[in-house]
Short mmCIF file of C-alpha atoms and ligand atoms in Angstrom, two decimals:
data_model
loop_
_atom_site.label_atom_id
_atom_site.label_comp_id
_atom_site.label_asym_id
_atom_site.label_seq_id
_atom_site.Cartn_x
_atom_site.Cartn_y
_atom_site.Cartn_z
CA MET A 1 49.23 -59.19 165.86
CA GLU A 2 48.26 -55.57 166.29
CA SER A 3 47.18 -53.24 163.54
CA SER A 4 46.29 -49.58 163.66
CA PRO A 5 44.83 -46.99 161.31
CA VAL A 6 47.41 -44.75 159.63
CA LYS A 7 47.18 -41.91 157.17
CA PRO A 8 47.21 -43.49 153.72
CA ILE A 9 50.40 -42.91 151.78
CA VAL A 10 49.77 -43.14 148.09
CA ALA A 11 53.03 -42.23 146.44
CA SER A 12 56.43 -43.84 146.65
CA ASN A 13 58.86 -42.12 148.98
CA MET A 14 61.68 -42.75 146.55
CA SER A 15 62.51 -39.65 144.60
CA LEU A 16 64.41 -39.03 141.42
CA GLU A 17 67.29 -37.79 143.56
CA SER A 18 67.57 -41.17 145.24
CA LEU A 19 67.66 -42.79 141.81
CA GLN A 20 70.46 -40.50 140.69
CA LYS A 21 72.37 -41.05 143.92
CA TYR A 22 72.78 -44.74 143.10
CA GLU A 23 73.63 -44.29 139.42
CA ASP A 24 77.39 -44.53 139.90
CA GLU A 25 77.19 -47.54 142.18
CA ILE A 26 74.93 -49.36 139.72
CA SER A 27 76.86 -48.51 136.57
CA ALA A 28 80.05 -49.98 138.07
CA LEU A 29 78.40 -53.44 138.31
CA SER A 30 78.63 -56.33 135.78
CA LYS A 31 75.86 -56.35 133.18
CA GLY A 32 73.71 -59.19 131.83
CA ASN A 33 70.83 -59.61 129.38
CA GLY A 34 67.23 -59.00 130.32
CA TRP A 35 64.28 -60.59 128.51
CA SER A 36 63.99 -57.87 125.89
CA PRO A 37 66.70 -56.33 123.71
CA SER A 38 66.43 -52.98 125.47
CA SER A 39 66.60 -54.26 129.05
CA CYS A 40 69.77 -55.09 130.88
CA LEU A 41 70.38 -56.43 134.35
CA TYR A 42 73.09 -55.65 136.89
CA LEU A 43 74.77 -58.20 139.13
CA TYR A 44 74.64 -57.03 142.74
CA LYS A 45 76.06 -59.35 145.41
CA GLY A 46 75.28 -62.50 143.43
CA PHE A 47 71.80 -61.50 142.19
CA TRP A 48 70.64 -59.84 138.99
CA PHE A 49 68.49 -56.72 139.06
CA HIS A 50 66.83 -54.35 136.69
CA PRO A 51 68.41 -50.94 137.47
CA ILE A 52 65.15 -49.37 138.63
CA LEU A 53 64.52 -52.21 141.04
CA LEU A 54 68.11 -52.12 142.18
CA THR A 55 67.70 -48.48 143.08
CA GLY A 56 64.89 -49.53 145.40
CA VAL A 57 67.03 -52.33 146.85
CA LEU A 58 69.86 -49.90 147.62
CA TYR A 59 67.43 -47.35 148.99
CA ALA A 60 65.97 -49.96 151.37
CA ARG A 61 69.50 -51.07 152.30
CA ASP A 62 70.40 -47.52 153.33
CA ASN A 63 67.12 -46.32 154.81
CA PHE A 64 64.92 -49.11 156.10
CA GLU A 65 64.73 -49.41 159.87
CA ALA A 66 62.87 -52.54 160.85
CA GLN A 67 60.89 -52.81 164.07
CA PRO A 68 61.22 -56.13 165.93
CA SER A 69 57.47 -56.68 165.47
CA ASP A 70 57.64 -56.33 161.66
CA VAL A 71 56.84 -59.46 159.66
CA PHE A 72 58.17 -59.93 156.14
CA LEU A 73 56.38 -61.90 153.45
CA CYS A 74 59.22 -62.82 151.12
CA SER A 75 59.17 -64.67 147.83
CA PHE A 76 60.64 -64.84 144.37
CA MET A 77 58.38 -63.36 141.71
CA LYS A 78 55.40 -65.46 140.64
CA THR A 79 55.50 -67.95 143.45
CA GLY A 80 52.14 -66.91 144.89
CA CYS A 81 52.85 -63.86 147.01
CA THR A 82 49.53 -62.23 146.05
CA TRP A 83 47.80 -65.16 147.71
CA LEU A 84 50.16 -65.13 150.69
CA LYS A 85 49.62 -61.38 151.15
CA ALA A 86 45.84 -61.74 151.01
CA LEU A 87 45.79 -64.61 153.51
CA SER A 88 48.24 -62.89 155.85
CA PHE A 89 46.45 -59.54 155.68
CA TYR A 90 43.09 -61.18 156.40
CA ILE A 91 44.56 -63.20 159.28
CA ALA A 92 46.19 -60.07 160.76
CA THR A 93 43.09 -57.89 160.49
CA ARG A 94 40.38 -60.47 161.16
CA THR A 95 39.23 -58.84 164.37
CA GLN A 96 38.78 -55.48 162.59
CA PHE A 97 37.17 -56.51 159.33
CA ASP A 98 35.00 -59.19 157.81
CA ASP A 99 34.35 -60.23 154.20
CA SER A 100 32.19 -57.22 153.48
CA THR A 101 34.46 -54.58 155.06
CA SER A 102 37.95 -55.96 154.37
CA PRO A 103 40.22 -53.59 152.41
CA LEU A 104 40.95 -56.67 150.28
CA ARG A 105 37.52 -56.12 148.75
CA THR A 106 38.53 -52.78 147.27
CA LEU A 107 42.32 -53.02 146.92
CA VAL A 108 44.53 -55.58 145.21
CA PRO A 109 46.43 -57.57 147.86
CA HIS A 110 49.70 -55.89 146.85
CA TYR A 111 48.22 -52.56 147.97
CA CYS A 112 47.38 -53.89 151.40
CA VAL A 113 50.96 -54.85 152.25
CA PRO A 114 53.77 -52.35 151.59
CA PHE A 115 56.56 -53.50 149.31
CA LEU A 116 60.02 -53.12 150.80
CA GLU A 117 62.14 -52.43 147.74
CA ARG A 118 59.70 -50.05 146.07
CA GLY A 119 59.99 -47.34 148.69
CA PHE A 120 58.71 -49.15 151.73
CA GLN A 121 55.80 -46.87 152.58
CA TYR A 122 54.50 -47.27 149.07
CA LEU A 123 51.17 -49.02 148.62
CA THR A 124 49.90 -48.74 152.18
CA THR A 125 46.79 -47.39 150.54
CA SER A 126 44.47 -49.52 152.65
CA GLY A 127 44.86 -46.98 155.44
CA VAL A 128 45.45 -49.89 157.77
CA LYS A 129 48.88 -50.45 159.19
CA THR A 130 49.80 -54.02 159.97
CA PRO A 131 53.28 -55.31 160.82
CA LEU A 132 53.35 -56.92 157.36
CA PHE A 133 55.76 -56.04 154.57
CA GLY A 134 56.24 -57.78 151.24
CA SER A 135 59.55 -58.30 149.46
CA HIS A 136 61.11 -60.22 146.60
CA LEU A 137 64.59 -59.58 147.97
CA PRO A 138 66.97 -62.49 148.45
CA TYR A 139 67.70 -63.27 152.12
CA THR A 140 71.26 -61.98 151.96
CA LEU A 141 70.10 -58.63 150.58
CA LEU A 142 67.43 -57.91 153.18
CA PRO A 143 68.25 -54.67 155.01
CA LYS A 144 70.47 -55.50 157.99
CA SER A 145 68.03 -54.16 160.55
CA ILE A 146 65.52 -56.89 159.62
CA ILE A 147 67.92 -59.62 160.70
CA ASP A 148 69.37 -57.63 163.60
CA SER A 149 65.89 -56.89 164.97
CA GLY A 150 64.97 -60.58 164.87
CA CYS A 151 61.96 -59.93 162.62
CA LYS A 152 59.84 -62.86 161.55
CA ILE A 153 59.95 -63.84 157.89
CA VAL A 154 57.61 -66.03 155.85
CA TYR A 155 59.15 -67.34 152.64
CA LEU A 156 57.04 -68.81 149.87
CA CYS A 157 58.59 -70.77 147.01
CA ARG A 158 57.16 -72.73 144.10
CA ASP A 159 58.14 -75.39 141.62
CA PRO A 160 60.60 -73.69 139.24
CA LYS A 161 58.78 -74.81 136.08
CA ASP A 162 55.47 -73.25 137.13
CA THR A 163 57.33 -70.19 138.38
CA PHE A 164 59.02 -69.75 135.03
CA VAL A 165 55.78 -70.19 133.09
CA SER A 166 53.94 -67.76 135.33
CA LEU A 167 56.76 -65.23 134.90
CA TRP A 168 56.79 -65.70 131.15
CA ASN A 169 53.08 -65.07 130.87
CA PHE A 170 53.23 -62.10 133.20
CA PHE A 171 56.11 -60.50 131.35
CA ARG A 172 54.24 -60.74 128.07
CA LYS A 173 51.59 -58.48 129.61
CA ALA A 174 54.17 -55.97 130.85
CA PRO A 175 53.72 -52.43 129.54
CA GLY A 176 55.32 -52.02 126.16
CA MET A 177 55.52 -55.78 125.62
CA SER A 178 51.99 -56.69 124.60
CA GLU A 179 52.03 -54.08 121.83
CA SER A 180 55.34 -55.26 120.45
CA GLU A 181 55.80 -58.98 120.90
CA ASP A 182 58.90 -58.78 118.73
CA GLN A 183 60.59 -56.91 121.58
CA LEU A 184 60.19 -59.91 123.84
CA VAL A 185 62.63 -62.81 123.82
CA SER A 186 61.11 -66.08 122.60
CA LEU A 187 59.88 -68.64 125.12
CA LYS A 188 63.00 -70.69 124.37
CA GLU A 189 65.32 -67.75 124.92
CA GLY A 190 63.51 -66.74 128.12
CA PHE A 191 63.82 -70.32 129.33
CA GLU A 192 67.56 -70.34 128.60
CA LEU A 193 67.99 -67.05 130.46
CA PHE A 194 65.98 -68.38 133.43
CA CYS A 195 68.20 -71.47 133.53
CA LYS A 196 71.18 -69.12 133.72
CA GLY A 197 69.60 -67.18 136.56
CA LEU A 198 68.44 -64.17 134.53
CA CYS A 199 64.82 -63.09 134.91
CA PRO A 200 63.00 -60.10 133.40
CA TYR A 201 63.04 -57.86 136.46
CA GLY A 202 65.91 -59.63 138.15
CA TYR A 203 66.07 -61.30 141.59
CA GLY A 204 67.59 -64.46 140.07
CA PRO A 205 69.13 -66.97 140.12
CA TYR A 206 65.95 -68.59 141.41
CA TRP A 207 67.81 -71.45 143.13
CA ASP A 208 70.06 -69.08 145.11
CA HIS A 209 66.99 -67.09 146.16
CA VAL A 210 65.28 -70.22 147.47
CA LEU A 211 68.44 -71.63 149.06
CA GLY A 212 69.18 -68.44 151.01
CA TYR A 213 65.84 -68.59 152.81
CA TRP A 214 65.89 -72.38 153.11
CA LYS A 215 69.23 -72.35 154.92
CA ALA A 216 68.18 -69.45 157.13
CA SER A 217 64.94 -71.28 158.01
CA LEU A 218 66.97 -74.29 159.15
CA GLU A 219 69.16 -72.08 161.30
CA ARG A 220 66.34 -69.99 162.79
CA PRO A 221 63.08 -71.92 162.38
CA GLU A 222 61.40 -69.83 165.06
CA LYS A 223 61.94 -66.71 162.94
CA ILE A 224 61.65 -68.02 159.38
CA LEU A 225 58.67 -70.00 158.15
CA PHE A 226 59.42 -71.71 154.85
CA LEU A 227 56.39 -72.57 152.72
CA LYS A 228 55.77 -74.09 149.29
CA TYR A 229 52.94 -72.98 146.99
CA GLU A 230 52.14 -76.63 146.21
CA ASP A 231 51.70 -77.43 149.92
CA MET A 232 49.48 -74.38 150.32
CA LYS A 233 47.31 -75.62 147.46
CA GLU A 234 47.19 -79.15 148.85
CA ASP A 235 46.34 -78.26 152.45
CA THR A 236 45.44 -74.58 152.68
CA GLU A 237 43.85 -75.02 156.10
CA ALA A 238 47.07 -76.32 157.66
CA CYS A 239 49.04 -73.44 156.10
CA VAL A 240 46.59 -70.78 157.26
CA LYS A 241 46.75 -72.12 160.83
CA LYS A 242 50.53 -72.28 160.61
CA LEU A 243 50.63 -68.64 159.49
CA ALA A 244 48.37 -67.48 162.32
CA ASP A 245 50.45 -69.39 164.88
CA PHE A 246 53.65 -67.98 163.41
CA PHE A 247 52.31 -64.41 163.49
CA GLY A 248 51.47 -64.93 167.16
CA CYS A 249 47.70 -64.70 166.66
CA PRO A 250 46.51 -68.33 166.59
CA PHE A 251 42.85 -69.08 165.94
CA SER A 252 40.88 -69.48 169.15
CA ILE A 253 38.63 -72.48 169.68
CA ASP A 254 35.64 -70.19 169.17
CA GLU A 255 37.02 -68.87 165.90
CA GLU A 256 37.61 -72.39 164.69
CA LYS A 257 34.07 -73.42 165.69
CA GLN A 258 32.67 -70.39 163.86
CA GLY A 259 34.52 -71.39 160.69
CA MET A 260 36.94 -68.44 160.61
CA VAL A 261 39.71 -70.48 158.96
CA GLN A 262 37.41 -71.65 156.17
CA LYS A 263 36.06 -68.14 155.74
CA ILE A 264 39.55 -66.74 155.18
CA ILE A 265 40.47 -69.54 152.78
CA LYS A 266 37.30 -68.99 150.77
CA PHE A 267 37.68 -65.22 150.58
CA CYS A 268 41.35 -65.50 149.50
CA SER A 269 40.85 -68.36 147.05
CA PHE A 270 41.88 -67.80 143.45
CA GLU A 271 38.27 -67.97 142.29
CA SER A 272 36.99 -65.48 144.81
CA LEU A 273 39.86 -62.96 144.72
CA SER A 274 40.16 -62.96 140.95
CA ASN A 275 36.44 -62.26 140.63
CA LEU A 276 36.44 -59.18 142.82
CA GLU A 277 35.81 -56.11 140.71
CA VAL A 278 39.01 -54.45 141.93
CA ASN A 279 41.12 -57.36 140.73
CA LYS A 280 39.36 -57.63 137.38
CA THR A 281 39.87 -54.01 136.43
CA GLY A 282 42.44 -51.26 136.81
CA LYS A 283 46.19 -51.08 136.60
CA THR A 284 49.09 -50.87 139.03
CA PRO A 285 51.11 -47.63 139.21
CA GLY A 286 53.57 -49.50 136.95
CA MET A 287 50.70 -49.76 134.41
CA ILE A 288 50.37 -53.52 134.70
CA GLU A 289 46.78 -54.83 134.66
CA ASN A 290 45.64 -55.77 138.17
CA ASN A 291 44.35 -59.06 136.81
CA ALA A 292 47.84 -60.04 135.59
CA VAL A 293 48.62 -61.55 138.99
CA PHE A 294 45.57 -63.83 138.64
CA ARG A 295 46.18 -66.15 135.71
CA LYS A 296 45.37 -69.80 136.47
CA GLY A 297 46.54 -70.44 140.03
CA LYS A 298 47.21 -74.12 139.29
CA VAL A 299 49.96 -76.58 140.09
CA GLY A 300 51.58 -78.19 137.04
CA ASP A 301 50.43 -75.69 134.40
CA TRP A 302 53.98 -75.71 133.00
CA ARG A 303 52.97 -78.76 130.98
CA ASN A 304 50.82 -76.51 128.79
CA CYS A 305 53.79 -74.35 127.91
CA LEU A 306 57.04 -76.31 128.17
CA ASN A 307 57.88 -79.64 126.61
CA ALA A 308 58.97 -82.58 128.75
CA GLY A 309 62.63 -82.01 127.83
CA MET A 310 62.53 -78.42 129.06
CA GLY A 311 60.84 -79.55 132.26
CA GLU A 312 63.52 -82.16 132.84
CA ARG A 313 66.27 -79.66 132.11
CA LEU A 314 65.00 -77.18 134.68
CA ASP A 315 64.42 -79.93 137.24
CA ASN A 316 68.02 -81.04 136.72
CA VAL A 317 69.37 -77.51 137.09
CA MET A 318 67.44 -77.13 140.35
CA GLU A 319 68.40 -80.56 141.63
CA GLU A 320 72.06 -79.89 140.99
CA LYS A 321 71.97 -76.51 142.72
CA LEU A 322 70.00 -77.82 145.71
CA THR A 323 72.12 -80.94 146.20
CA GLY A 324 72.93 -81.55 149.83
CA SER A 325 70.58 -78.83 151.08
CA GLY A 326 67.78 -81.21 152.04
CA LEU A 327 65.33 -79.17 149.93
CA THR A 328 63.61 -80.85 147.00
CA PHE A 329 60.79 -80.09 144.60
CA LYS A 330 58.74 -83.07 143.50
CA ASN A 331 59.68 -83.51 139.88
CA SER A 332 56.22 -84.80 139.09
CA TYR A 333 54.35 -81.51 139.57
P1 PAP B 1 53.94 -61.37 141.76
O1 PAP B 1 55.36 -61.86 141.87
O2 PAP B 1 53.70 -60.53 140.55
O3 PAP B 1 53.44 -60.75 142.99
P2 PAP B 1 52.64 -63.79 142.56
O4 PAP B 1 51.41 -63.41 143.23
O5 PAP B 1 53.81 -64.16 143.42
O6 PAP B 1 53.06 -62.68 141.50
O7 PAP B 1 52.38 -65.03 141.63
C1 PAP B 1 51.34 -65.06 140.71
C2 PAP B 1 50.85 -66.50 140.64
O8 PAP B 1 50.05 -66.79 141.78
C3 PAP B 1 49.99 -66.71 139.41
O9 PAP B 1 50.23 -68.06 139.00
P3 PAP B 1 49.94 -68.58 137.54
O10 PAP B 1 50.54 -67.61 136.58
O11 PAP B 1 50.59 -69.92 137.45
O12 PAP B 1 48.47 -68.68 137.40
C4 PAP B 1 48.60 -66.51 139.99
O13 PAP B 1 47.58 -67.07 139.23
C5 PAP B 1 48.75 -67.20 141.32
N1 PAP B 1 47.75 -66.76 142.29
C6 PAP B 1 47.30 -65.49 142.50
N2 PAP B 1 46.36 -65.47 143.44
C7 PAP B 1 46.18 -66.75 143.84
C8 PAP B 1 45.31 -67.38 144.80
N3 PAP B 1 44.44 -66.69 145.50
N4 PAP B 1 45.43 -68.72 144.95
C9 PAP B 1 46.31 -69.44 144.23
N5 PAP B 1 47.13 -68.90 143.30
C10 PAP B 1 47.08 -67.57 143.11
#
């Protein structure tokens, strides 16, 4: 996997004009409830979106030209993409940087990998261009050129209960929310909305998001690597090797002997990343605390937030939607 220095691009390439251009298209869509009284979502091709995000989705649809060598790190929100981005970025740049020089030391992982639907050049502030892009887009809404160019895609999913709880906690820290908790739907209401496919920023229903990539990974396993957060936690080494193989830059015998795999795992671990100064302080351009993407990093934390009945309900919703797909989530997480 090749990477090259590029001029850092700090600002989004999406302008106010592009936002206005899509106003008519967006306002013609069906509306649904967000997670606060003032926010509403729009249903675009089977998925809900906050209008600002949808603008980015439409902008990417109309403007993004993928290169065959591009690799997309795709996920629903809160399924561990910060971790996936850090691991992938380190793997891709391991011949250029080490622990002390890696851009991951001074930039949050989201800034090292550009985000497709936020103006795709946005956040390449590391000054290092890799073939990696991040996206929360559902498979069916990826810009056509990504599929047509045969780009590789890594998809990361997570148990729906932990995903919901992570999302709930994150949303409470969203700008405007922490100061006015009364503006936020209750946990119970948020849970109900999640079970109906409505999430604060959109991208839901969660099950359709997961299923789109799952089915595509069965059809084109050589192009789509389907991963689960829980498997990454259980055997990180196997996942890191799988990623390097998939990217086309497998670890050499020498690298393995020198402990490169373990070094990457250690640097990108929750404990190590969340303790870097850059990840403890500062805010994203959207004014969200950088540390909001580092909460607990555990499997099964939903038990501290949802009761057993809620857990069972969400498991049942997922099970019903995934029936016949061959994809399951262990209900015991
Ligand atoms: P995003 O959608 O805002 O990018 P994302 O990174 O996908 O968020 O997910 C955040 C979750 O990944 C958090 O889970 P939690 O709320 O249950 O704790 C976060 O703690 C977890 N996470 C972040 N970094 C790591 C890491 N290095 N290892 C394991 N989990 C991590």
